[in-house]
Coordinates of C-alpha atoms in Angstrom, one line a residue:
Chain A
M181 CA 145.1 41.5 -148.5
I182 CA 141.4 41.2 -149.0
M183 CA 140.9 38.5 -146.3
E184 CA 142.4 41.1 -143.7
S185 CA 140.2 43.9 -145.2
L186 CA 137.0 42.0 -144.9
L187 CA 137.6 40.8 -141.2
F188 CA 138.9 44.1 -140.2
T189 CA 135.8 45.7 -141.7
S190 CA 133.6 43.2 -140.0
V191 CA 135.4 43.7 -136.4
A192 CA 135.0 47.5 -136.9
L193 CA 131.1 47.5 -138.0
V194 CA 130.5 45.4 -134.9
A195 CA 132.3 47.7 -132.7
I196 CA 130.5 50.7 -134.5
G197 CA 127.0 48.9 -133.6
L198 CA 127.7 47.9 -130.1
Y199 CA 129.0 51.4 -129.5
M200 CA 125.9 52.9 -131.1
V201 CA 123.5 50.4 -129.1
S202 CA 125.2 51.3 -125.9
T203 CA 125.6 55.1 -125.8
K204 CA 123.2 56.7 -128.2
K205 CA 119.7 58.1 -126.5
N206 CA 117.7 58.4 -129.7
L207 CA 115.7 54.9 -130.3
M208 CA 116.1 55.2 -134.0
K209 CA 120.0 55.5 -133.8
I210 CA 119.8 52.0 -131.5
V211 CA 117.6 50.6 -134.3
I212 CA 120.4 52.1 -136.8
G213 CA 123.1 50.6 -134.2
L214 CA 121.5 47.2 -134.6
E215 CA 121.4 47.0 -138.3
I216 CA 125.1 48.2 -138.3
L217 CA 125.9 45.4 -136.0
A218 CA 124.2 42.8 -138.4
T219 CA 125.8 43.8 -141.0
G220 CA 129.3 43.3 -139.2
V221 CA 128.2 39.7 -138.5
N222 CA 126.9 39.1 -142.1
L223 CA 130.4 40.3 -143.4
S224 CA 132.1 38.1 -140.9
F225 CA 130.7 34.8 -142.3
I226 CA 131.7 35.9 -145.5
A227 CA 135.1 36.1 -144.3
M228 CA 135.6 33.1 -143.0
G229 CA 134.0 31.2 -145.9
Y230 CA 136.6 33.2 -148.1
I231 CA 139.5 32.3 -145.4
R232 CA 138.4 28.7 -145.3
T233 CA 138.3 28.3 -149.4
G234 CA 140.4 31.2 -150.6
G235 CA 137.6 32.2 -152.6
L236 CA 133.9 32.3 -153.0
T237 CA 132.9 29.0 -153.4
D238 CA 132.0 27.6 -149.9
P239 CA 127.9 27.7 -150.2
L240 CA 127.3 27.0 -146.8
P241 CA 128.4 31.1 -145.3
Q242 CA 126.3 32.2 -148.4
A243 CA 123.3 30.3 -147.7
I244 CA 123.4 31.5 -143.7
V245 CA 124.0 35.1 -144.7
V246 CA 121.0 35.2 -147.0
T247 CA 118.7 33.8 -144.2
A248 CA 120.2 36.1 -141.8
I249 CA 119.6 38.8 -143.6
V250 CA 116.1 38.0 -143.9
L251 CA 115.7 37.3 -140.0
D252 CA 117.6 40.9 -139.2
G253 CA 114.8 42.3 -141.6
V254 CA 112.1 40.8 -139.3
L255 CA 113.8 42.2 -136.4
V256 CA 114.2 45.6 -137.5
G257 CA 110.8 45.7 -138.7
V258 CA 109.6 44.7 -135.2
A259 CA 112.0 47.4 -133.9
L260 CA 110.9 50.0 -136.4
A261 CA 106.9 49.3 -135.3
L262 CA 107.9 49.5 -131.5
T263 CA 109.3 52.7 -132.2
L264 CA 106.4 54.0 -133.7
V265 CA 104.4 53.0 -130.7
V266 CA 107.0 54.7 -128.5
F267 CA 106.6 57.8 -130.1
R268 CA 102.9 57.8 -130.6
R269 CA 102.3 57.1 -126.7
F270 CA 105.3 59.2 -125.3
K271 CA 105.8 61.9 -128.0
T272 CA 109.6 61.5 -127.9
L273 CA 112.3 58.9 -129.0
D274 CA 114.4 59.4 -126.1
V275 CA 115.1 56.2 -124.2
D276 CA 116.0 58.4 -120.9
K277 CA 112.7 59.9 -121.1
L278 CA 110.8 56.5 -120.7
R279 CA 110.3 55.7 -117.1
N280 CA 111.6 52.3 -116.6
L281 CA 114.2 52.1 -119.6
R282 CA 117.1 51.8 -117.3
W283 CA 120.0 49.6 -118.7
Chain B
M7 CA 101.6 6.4 -136.6
I8 CA 104.7 8.2 -138.5
L9 CA 103.8 10.2 -141.1
V10 CA 107.1 11.3 -142.7
N11 CA 109.9 11.1 -140.4
P12 CA 109.2 12.1 -136.5
V13 CA 111.3 15.2 -136.6
V14 CA 109.2 16.3 -139.5
D15 CA 106.0 15.4 -138.1
I16 CA 106.6 17.3 -134.7
L17 CA 107.4 20.4 -136.4
L18 CA 104.6 20.0 -138.7
I19 CA 102.2 19.4 -135.7
S20 CA 103.5 22.7 -133.5
G21 CA 103.8 24.7 -137.0
L22 CA 100.1 23.7 -138.0
A23 CA 99.1 25.2 -134.6
A24 CA 100.5 28.6 -135.7
V25 CA 99.4 28.5 -139.4
I26 CA 96.0 27.6 -138.7
V27 CA 94.8 30.0 -136.2
P28 CA 95.0 33.0 -139.4
L29 CA 93.1 30.8 -141.4
L30 CA 90.2 30.0 -139.2
G31 CA 90.1 33.8 -137.3
G32 CA 89.0 34.9 -141.1
L33 CA 86.2 32.0 -140.9
V34 CA 85.4 32.7 -137.3
R35 CA 83.0 36.1 -136.8
A36 CA 82.4 36.0 -133.3
E37 CA 84.4 34.5 -129.9
K38 CA 87.7 34.5 -131.3
R39 CA 88.9 33.6 -128.0
F40 CA 88.1 30.0 -128.9
L41 CA 90.8 29.9 -131.3
G42 CA 93.0 28.8 -128.0
I43 CA 91.6 25.4 -128.2
V44 CA 93.8 24.9 -131.7
G45 CA 96.6 25.0 -129.2
V46 CA 95.2 23.0 -126.7
L47 CA 94.8 20.1 -129.2
A48 CA 97.7 20.6 -131.3
Y49 CA 100.1 20.1 -128.1
I50 CA 98.1 17.4 -126.8
A51 CA 98.4 15.7 -130.3
L52 CA 102.1 16.6 -129.8
L53 CA 102.4 14.8 -126.5
A54 CA 100.4 11.8 -127.7
Y55 CA 102.4 11.5 -130.7
L56 CA 105.9 11.9 -128.8
L57 CA 104.9 9.1 -126.5
Q58 CA 104.5 6.6 -129.1
P59 CA 106.4 3.7 -128.5
D60 CA 108.0 3.7 -131.9
V61 CA 108.7 7.5 -131.8
W62 CA 109.8 7.5 -128.1
G63 CA 112.1 4.2 -128.2
S64 CA 114.5 5.2 -130.9
I65 CA 117.0 8.2 -132.1
H66 CA 115.6 10.2 -135.2
R67 CA 117.2 12.3 -137.5
Y68 CA 116.3 14.4 -140.3
E69 CA 118.9 16.4 -142.5
P70 CA 117.5 18.4 -145.2
F71 CA 119.3 20.4 -147.9
Q72 CA 121.8 18.0 -147.7
G73 CA 125.1 19.8 -148.4
L74 CA 123.8 23.2 -148.7
F75 CA 123.1 24.2 -145.2
S76 CA 124.4 20.8 -143.6
S77 CA 121.4 21.5 -141.6
S78 CA 120.3 18.6 -139.3
L79 CA 117.9 17.9 -136.6
T80 CA 118.0 15.4 -133.8
L81 CA 115.2 13.7 -132.0
D82 CA 117.2 12.0 -129.1
G83 CA 116.6 11.7 -125.2
F84 CA 117.7 15.6 -124.7
S85 CA 115.1 17.2 -127.1
K86 CA 112.4 14.3 -126.2
F87 CA 112.9 15.6 -122.7
F88 CA 112.5 19.5 -123.4
I89 CA 109.7 19.0 -126.1
L90 CA 107.5 17.2 -123.4
V91 CA 108.5 20.1 -121.0
F92 CA 107.2 22.7 -123.7
S93 CA 104.0 20.9 -124.7
I94 CA 103.1 20.0 -120.7
L95 CA 103.1 23.9 -120.3
A96 CA 101.5 24.8 -123.5
I97 CA 98.5 23.1 -123.0
P98 CA 97.4 24.9 -119.9
V99 CA 98.5 28.2 -120.8
Y100 CA 96.5 28.1 -124.2
L101 CA 93.2 27.1 -122.0
H102 CA 94.1 29.9 -119.6
S103 CA 94.5 32.4 -122.7
I104 CA 90.6 31.5 -123.6
D105 CA 89.7 33.3 -120.5
Y106 CA 92.2 35.6 -119.4
M107 CA 92.5 37.2 -123.1
A108 CA 88.9 37.6 -124.1
R109 CA 88.7 41.3 -123.5
D110 CA 91.8 42.0 -125.5
R111 CA 91.4 42.8 -129.4
N112 CA 93.6 41.3 -131.6
L113 CA 93.0 37.8 -130.7
V114 CA 94.4 36.1 -133.9
L115 CA 97.8 38.1 -133.7
Y116 CA 97.9 36.8 -130.0
Y117 CA 97.5 33.0 -130.7
T118 CA 99.6 33.1 -134.0
L119 CA 102.5 34.8 -132.5
T120 CA 101.9 32.4 -129.1
G121 CA 102.1 29.5 -131.7
I122 CA 105.2 30.8 -133.8
M123 CA 107.1 31.3 -130.2
M124 CA 106.0 27.4 -129.4
F125 CA 107.2 26.4 -132.7
G126 CA 110.7 27.8 -132.6
L127 CA 111.2 26.4 -129.0
I128 CA 110.4 23.0 -130.2
G129 CA 112.7 23.3 -133.1
L130 CA 115.5 24.8 -131.2
S131 CA 115.4 21.9 -128.9
M132 CA 115.9 19.3 -132.1
A133 CA 118.5 21.3 -133.9
D134 CA 121.9 19.6 -134.1
D135 CA 123.6 22.4 -135.7
L136 CA 124.1 25.7 -135.0
F137 CA 122.7 27.9 -137.7
T138 CA 119.7 25.5 -137.2
F139 CA 119.6 26.6 -134.0
F140 CA 119.8 30.1 -134.4
V141 CA 117.1 30.4 -137.1
F142 CA 114.4 28.4 -134.6
W143 CA 116.1 31.1 -131.9
E144 CA 115.3 34.2 -134.0
A145 CA 111.6 32.8 -134.7
M146 CA 111.1 32.5 -131.1
A147 CA 112.9 35.6 -129.6
I148 CA 111.2 37.8 -132.3
S149 CA 107.6 36.7 -131.6
S150 CA 108.5 36.9 -127.7
Y151 CA 109.2 41.0 -128.2
V152 CA 105.8 41.4 -130.0
L153 CA 104.2 39.2 -127.2
V154 CA 105.5 41.3 -124.4
G155 CA 104.4 44.5 -126.0
F156 CA 100.9 42.9 -126.6
R157 CA 99.1 45.4 -124.9
Y158 CA 100.7 48.2 -126.6
H159 CA 97.6 50.6 -125.5
L160 CA 99.6 50.6 -121.9
D161 CA 102.9 52.3 -121.1
E162 CA 104.7 49.5 -119.3
P163 CA 104.4 46.8 -122.0
V164 CA 105.9 49.2 -124.5
E165 CA 108.6 50.3 -122.6
A166 CA 109.5 46.8 -121.3
A167 CA 109.4 45.4 -125.0
V168 CA 111.7 48.3 -125.9
K169 CA 114.3 47.1 -123.4
Y170 CA 113.9 43.6 -124.3
L171 CA 114.1 43.7 -127.7
V172 CA 117.2 45.7 -127.5
M173 CA 119.2 43.7 -125.5
S174 CA 118.0 40.7 -126.6
G175 CA 118.6 41.3 -130.3
V176 CA 122.3 42.5 -129.5
A177 CA 122.8 39.1 -128.1
S178 CA 121.2 37.1 -130.9
L179 CA 123.8 39.0 -133.3
L180 CA 126.8 38.6 -130.9
M181 CA 125.6 35.1 -130.7
L182 CA 126.2 34.9 -134.6
Y183 CA 129.0 36.5 -134.4
G184 CA 130.8 34.0 -132.2
I185 CA 128.8 31.3 -134.8
S186 CA 130.7 32.6 -137.8
I187 CA 133.9 32.6 -136.0
I188 CA 133.3 28.9 -135.0
Y189 CA 132.4 28.3 -138.6
G190 CA 135.9 29.9 -139.5
L191 CA 137.4 27.7 -136.8
V192 CA 135.8 24.4 -137.9
G193 CA 134.4 24.5 -141.5
S194 CA 131.1 22.9 -140.3
L195 CA 128.3 24.1 -137.6
R196 CA 127.5 20.7 -137.0
I197 CA 127.8 20.0 -132.9
S198 CA 129.5 16.7 -133.6
A199 CA 132.4 18.4 -136.0
V200 CA 132.3 21.1 -133.5
V201 CA 133.0 18.8 -130.5
A202 CA 135.2 16.5 -132.6
Y203 CA 137.6 19.7 -133.1
L204 CA 137.7 21.0 -129.6
Q205 CA 138.4 17.4 -128.3
G206 CA 140.9 16.9 -131.0
G207 CA 143.1 19.4 -128.8
V208 CA 143.5 23.3 -129.4
T209 CA 146.7 24.4 -128.7
G210 CA 148.9 27.7 -129.0
Q211 CA 147.6 31.0 -131.1
A212 CA 143.8 28.7 -131.5
I213 CA 142.9 29.0 -128.3
Y214 CA 142.0 32.8 -128.7
P215 CA 139.5 32.7 -131.3
V216 CA 138.0 29.7 -129.7
L217 CA 138.1 31.5 -126.2
L218 CA 136.2 34.5 -128.2
A219 CA 133.8 32.5 -129.9
A220 CA 132.8 30.9 -126.2
T221 CA 132.4 33.8 -124.9
L222 CA 130.1 35.5 -127.4
L223 CA 128.2 32.4 -127.0
F224 CA 128.1 32.4 -123.0
I225 CA 126.7 36.2 -123.5
G226 CA 124.2 35.4 -126.4
F227 CA 122.8 32.3 -124.4
G228 CA 123.2 34.7 -121.1
V229 CA 121.0 37.5 -122.1
K230 CA 118.0 34.7 -122.9
A231 CA 118.5 33.0 -119.9
A232 CA 118.9 36.2 -117.6
Y233 CA 122.2 35.2 -115.5
F234 CA 124.0 37.6 -113.7
P235 CA 125.1 40.3 -115.0
F236 CA 122.4 40.2 -118.3
W237 CA 119.2 39.8 -116.5
T238 CA 118.2 43.4 -116.5
W239 CA 115.8 43.2 -119.0
L240 CA 113.8 40.3 -117.1
P241 CA 112.3 42.0 -114.3
D242 CA 110.5 44.2 -116.5
A243 CA 109.8 42.4 -119.6
H244 CA 107.9 39.6 -117.8
P245 CA 105.7 41.3 -115.4
A246 CA 104.7 43.3 -118.2
A247 CA 103.5 40.7 -120.7
P248 CA 99.9 39.5 -120.4
S249 CA 100.0 36.7 -117.5
P250 CA 99.7 33.8 -120.1
I251 CA 102.7 34.7 -121.8
S252 CA 104.7 35.8 -118.6
A253 CA 104.3 32.0 -117.8
L254 CA 105.5 30.6 -121.1
L255 CA 108.5 33.2 -120.8
S256 CA 109.2 32.3 -117.1
G257 CA 108.7 28.7 -117.7
I258 CA 110.1 27.9 -121.0
V259 CA 111.4 30.7 -123.1
I260 CA 114.4 31.3 -120.4
K261 CA 115.0 27.9 -120.8
A262 CA 116.0 28.1 -124.5
G263 CA 119.0 29.7 -123.0
I264 CA 119.6 26.5 -120.9
V265 CA 119.4 24.4 -123.8
G266 CA 121.8 26.4 -126.2
L267 CA 124.2 26.6 -123.2
A268 CA 123.8 22.5 -122.7
K269 CA 124.1 21.5 -126.5
F270 CA 126.5 24.4 -127.7
A271 CA 128.4 26.1 -125.1
L272 CA 129.1 23.4 -122.5
P273 CA 131.9 21.9 -124.9
F274 CA 133.6 25.0 -125.1
I275 CA 133.6 25.4 -121.6
D276 CA 134.9 22.1 -120.8
L277 CA 138.0 22.6 -123.1
L278 CA 138.6 26.2 -121.3
D279 CA 138.2 25.5 -117.9
E280 CA 140.7 27.2 -116.3
V281 CA 139.2 30.6 -117.8
F282 CA 135.8 29.6 -117.1
Y283 CA 135.6 27.9 -113.8
P284 CA 135.7 31.0 -111.8
I285 CA 133.3 32.8 -114.3
L286 CA 130.8 30.4 -113.8
V287 CA 131.1 30.0 -110.3
I288 CA 130.8 33.3 -109.8
V289 CA 127.6 33.9 -112.2
T290 CA 126.1 31.4 -110.5
V291 CA 126.5 32.6 -106.9
V292 CA 125.7 36.2 -107.5
T293 CA 122.8 35.2 -110.0
I294 CA 121.0 33.2 -107.1
T295 CA 121.8 35.1 -104.1
L296 CA 121.0 38.7 -105.7
A297 CA 118.3 37.7 -107.6
N298 CA 116.3 36.4 -104.2
L299 CA 117.6 39.5 -102.1
M300 CA 116.0 41.6 -105.2
A301 CA 112.8 39.2 -104.6
L302 CA 112.5 40.0 -101.1
M303 CA 112.2 43.6 -101.5
Q304 CA 109.3 43.6 -104.3
S305 CA 106.2 44.9 -103.9
D306 CA 104.8 43.7 -107.3
V307 CA 103.6 40.2 -107.2
K308 CA 104.6 39.7 -110.6
R309 CA 108.1 41.3 -110.1
L310 CA 108.9 39.1 -107.4
L311 CA 108.0 35.8 -109.1
A312 CA 110.0 37.3 -112.2
Y313 CA 113.3 37.8 -109.9
S314 CA 112.2 33.9 -108.5
S315 CA 113.0 33.0 -112.1
I316 CA 116.6 34.5 -112.2
A317 CA 117.3 32.9 -109.2
N318 CA 116.0 29.4 -110.5
I319 CA 118.3 30.2 -113.4
G320 CA 121.1 30.3 -111.0
F321 CA 120.0 26.8 -109.4
V322 CA 119.8 25.3 -113.1
L323 CA 123.7 26.7 -113.3
I324 CA 124.6 24.8 -110.1
G325 CA 124.0 21.6 -112.2
Y326 CA 125.7 22.8 -114.8
V327 CA 129.1 23.8 -112.9
S328 CA 128.8 20.2 -110.9
A329 CA 128.2 18.2 -114.3
L330 CA 131.7 19.9 -115.7
Y331 CA 133.7 19.6 -112.6
G332 CA 132.9 15.6 -111.1
A333 CA 129.2 14.7 -111.1
G334 CA 129.1 14.5 -114.8
V335 CA 125.8 13.1 -116.2
V336 CA 124.0 13.4 -112.3
G337 CA 124.6 17.0 -112.5
L338 CA 123.2 17.5 -115.9
A339 CA 120.3 15.4 -114.8
A340 CA 119.8 17.8 -111.6
A341 CA 119.9 20.5 -113.8
F342 CA 117.4 19.2 -116.5
S343 CA 115.0 17.9 -113.6
H344 CA 114.9 21.5 -112.2
V345 CA 114.0 23.1 -115.3
L346 CA 111.1 20.9 -115.2
S347 CA 110.3 21.5 -111.7
H348 CA 110.7 25.1 -112.3
A349 CA 108.6 25.2 -115.4
L350 CA 105.4 23.7 -113.9
G351 CA 106.1 25.5 -110.5
K352 CA 106.5 29.3 -112.3
G353 CA 103.8 28.3 -114.8
L354 CA 101.6 27.4 -112.4
A355 CA 102.3 30.5 -110.0
F356 CA 102.2 33.0 -112.9
L357 CA 98.6 31.6 -114.5
A358 CA 97.6 31.8 -110.8
V359 CA 98.6 35.2 -110.3
G360 CA 96.7 35.8 -113.7
G361 CA 93.7 34.4 -112.1
I362 CA 94.2 36.9 -109.7
L363 CA 94.7 39.8 -112.2
Y364 CA 91.4 38.7 -113.7
V365 CA 89.3 39.1 -110.8
L366 CA 91.4 42.1 -108.5
H367 CA 93.0 44.2 -111.4
S368 CA 95.7 44.7 -109.0
R369 CA 99.5 43.5 -108.8
A370 CA 100.3 44.6 -105.6
I371 CA 100.9 42.1 -102.7
V372 CA 99.5 44.4 -100.3
D373 CA 96.1 43.9 -102.0
L374 CA 96.3 40.2 -102.0
E375 CA 95.9 40.1 -98.2
G376 CA 93.3 37.7 -97.4
F377 CA 92.7 36.9 -100.9
G378 CA 92.5 33.0 -99.7
K379 CA 89.3 33.5 -97.9
R380 CA 87.5 35.0 -101.0
Y381 CA 88.9 32.7 -103.4
P382 CA 90.2 29.4 -102.1
G383 CA 90.3 27.8 -105.9
L384 CA 93.1 30.6 -107.1
S385 CA 94.8 30.3 -103.7
I386 CA 95.6 26.9 -103.6
A387 CA 96.8 26.8 -107.0
L388 CA 99.2 29.5 -106.0
M389 CA 100.0 27.8 -102.5
I390 CA 100.7 24.8 -104.1
A391 CA 103.0 27.0 -106.8
L392 CA 104.9 28.6 -104.3
L393 CA 105.2 25.6 -101.9
S394 CA 106.8 23.7 -104.9
L395 CA 109.2 26.8 -105.6
S396 CA 110.4 27.2 -102.1
G397 CA 111.2 23.6 -102.0
L398 CA 109.1 21.9 -99.5
P399 CA 108.5 18.2 -99.7
P400 CA 106.9 16.5 -101.7
L401 CA 106.4 18.7 -104.5
P402 CA 108.9 18.6 -107.7
G403 CA 110.8 21.9 -106.6
F404 CA 112.0 19.6 -103.4
W405 CA 113.3 16.7 -105.5
S406 CA 115.5 18.8 -107.9
K407 CA 116.6 21.1 -105.7
W408 CA 117.7 18.2 -103.5
L409 CA 119.2 16.3 -106.6
L410 CA 120.6 19.7 -107.0
I411 CA 122.5 20.0 -103.9
L412 CA 123.7 16.6 -103.6
S413 CA 125.2 16.5 -107.3
A414 CA 127.2 19.8 -106.3
W415 CA 128.4 17.9 -102.8
E416 CA 129.5 14.9 -104.9
A417 CA 131.6 17.1 -107.4
G418 CA 132.7 18.5 -104.5
E419 CA 131.8 22.2 -105.0
Y420 CA 130.8 22.8 -101.1
L421 CA 130.9 26.6 -101.6
I422 CA 128.0 26.0 -104.1
A423 CA 126.5 23.2 -102.7
G424 CA 126.1 25.8 -99.2
V425 CA 125.4 28.7 -101.4
G426 CA 122.3 26.4 -102.8
V427 CA 121.1 25.4 -99.5
F428 CA 121.4 29.0 -98.2
N429 CA 119.0 30.3 -101.1
S430 CA 116.4 27.6 -100.5
V431 CA 116.0 29.0 -97.3
L432 CA 116.1 32.8 -98.4
A433 CA 113.6 31.9 -101.1
A434 CA 111.3 29.8 -99.0
I435 CA 111.1 32.8 -96.4
Y436 CA 109.5 35.1 -99.2
Y437 CA 107.2 32.7 -100.5
L438 CA 106.1 31.6 -97.1
W439 CA 105.8 35.1 -96.4
L440 CA 103.4 35.8 -99.2
F441 CA 101.5 32.7 -98.5
Q442 CA 100.8 33.7 -95.0
R443 CA 99.4 37.2 -96.2
I444 CA 97.4 35.8 -98.6
F445 CA 96.1 33.2 -96.3
F446 CA 95.8 34.8 -93.0
S447 CA 95.0 38.5 -93.2
E448 CA 91.7 40.0 -93.3
P449 CA 90.3 40.8 -96.7
R450 CA 91.3 44.5 -97.9
I451 CA 89.6 44.3 -101.6
E452 CA 86.0 43.4 -101.9
S453 CA 85.7 41.3 -105.3
R454 CA 82.3 39.7 -106.8
V455 CA 83.9 38.7 -109.9
E456 CA 83.4 34.8 -110.4
V457 CA 86.6 32.8 -111.5
P458 CA 86.0 31.7 -115.1
G459 CA 85.9 27.8 -116.0
Y460 CA 88.8 27.3 -118.7
L461 CA 91.1 29.4 -116.0
L462 CA 90.4 26.9 -112.9
T463 CA 90.5 24.0 -115.4
S464 CA 94.3 25.1 -116.8
L465 CA 95.2 25.3 -113.0
T466 CA 93.8 21.7 -112.5
I467 CA 96.0 20.2 -114.8
L468 CA 98.7 21.7 -113.6
I469 CA 98.4 21.1 -110.0
F470 CA 97.8 17.5 -111.2
I471 CA 101.0 17.0 -113.0
M472 CA 102.7 18.7 -110.0
V473 CA 101.1 16.1 -107.5
A474 CA 101.9 13.4 -109.4
I475 CA 105.3 14.2 -109.8
G476 CA 105.6 15.2 -106.2
I477 CA 104.5 11.5 -105.3
Y478 CA 106.5 9.4 -107.9
P479 CA 109.5 11.6 -108.4
E480 CA 111.2 8.7 -110.9
L481 CA 108.7 10.1 -113.3
M482 CA 110.8 13.3 -113.7
Y483 CA 114.4 11.6 -112.9
S484 CA 113.9 8.8 -115.6
Y485 CA 113.4 11.4 -118.3
A486 CA 116.2 14.1 -116.8
F487 CA 118.5 11.0 -116.9
E488 CA 117.8 10.1 -120.4
A489 CA 118.1 13.7 -121.4
A490 CA 121.4 14.0 -119.7
K491 CA 122.9 10.9 -121.2
A492 CA 122.1 11.9 -124.7
L493 CA 124.4 14.9 -123.7
A494 CA 127.0 12.7 -122.0
P495 CA 129.3 12.6 -125.2
L496 CA 129.9 16.0 -125.6
L497 CA 131.8 16.4 -122.1
A498 CA 135.3 14.8 -122.0
T499 CA 134.7 13.8 -118.4
P500 CA 132.1 11.4 -118.4

């Protein structure tokens, strides 16, 4: 039971993150989407560790998740700094208003 | 001379190049631009270290944190080849930065970030398990986001950096999701364990998670390597960065995706070849053709070179397709020699364009007309780069494209070989057209700025290496074949 709910939550978080990154126009919301995506991925590691050993005893996913959280922190730090620069330069956070930003 | 272990020593040398800069930056008051010398010395030392007989001659392994992370790094033919490519390009880029970045602020930050990016690249080429690879990958990726937006007082770099960060950040996270699925399936992230699991045969329901993991890895590496349809960030990000960084990004950072694809995704693609064969062929054909057509339409010289980088990634993929479907080691060696020749050619092209930007302050192709008469040194450098990229003999670009098309032909991929030949001609058209406008038109802009010395030295080094490889292609082939042989156990077909 706990296994399915962990896996399901991680898939849902990844889906929500992808949806936010691809549809939202506000840069702040895109950064939040990135963070939700990262959380889903980390939860997936924990779930996989649980599946393999039937408990939280395998050190590999734990070590990976701790490192991945640090890396996400750096990524979001850079993203927020860029968001600040964008706001100061363009006085908007709407990605559609930026000239070259077409994806 | 080996200090601890060759793997540790190499990481130490390239790490020191990043760490020493902020310390020295505090001591040096004036002329911070000369901090670039640190990088030049570090990568010369790294090359000298790597080419020692007892380091080059054998395979070295290093496994820190035994049991906990199951992290492992290997210095085999494959990683030696890529460290060689990365270091050879890093030296002229650092030299070029000394003059090119002289008027910028925050030079300590610039050299530190460049150092971290190179450290990440060198580490990920040695990584032997997916998680170590991911850590170095993020070190490289995050510093490259900042470097693209380094001139944040301008509009274009900020926009390009945001676009690059969001696309590449999502791709890295999707890759990590794929890695978590691989961990769930295999229980270890060592590439040897993953290959053993895959070659043991995957049947029934278990094929679907493997397929999902392979797709996620393919997307993750694809955004960084910028093949179709994940390339949209590249034509914005590469021109927006300062020119030496454009040279690094186009020359070697996109090759990080190629490294990952070769080492970690090819075993999956090899297993799932019924699914991936059409995808890989379509991706290759569309990447080369569309990028070349887009390059034909550009009016900005750095954007043109950026599109041509995408087309060249397509050429590298030709090597992978033929390696997977018949040619084996020859295909991989062709792909790797194209990595080398493209890194040199595109690096030189971007550095020469950086010199042009330094004296003209314009990236429009129209303004370059007649440039060759005023600045022969820069123009000859750009000419050699363009001739090599368009694949004219006897320059490295010709030798690698020739081996690529030959390997595709040998594998029986006649469509791919035909597309390769067609696109070589297409690329030659726009390179030679650019060449003709630079040398045989009347000058439009008068400029009195002299080309500085370090900038010319950096171009001379690259020209010398390219001519040397052009005359003795065996240099390139022997290293590339060694790299390909190191990867051969990962493929079921020898």
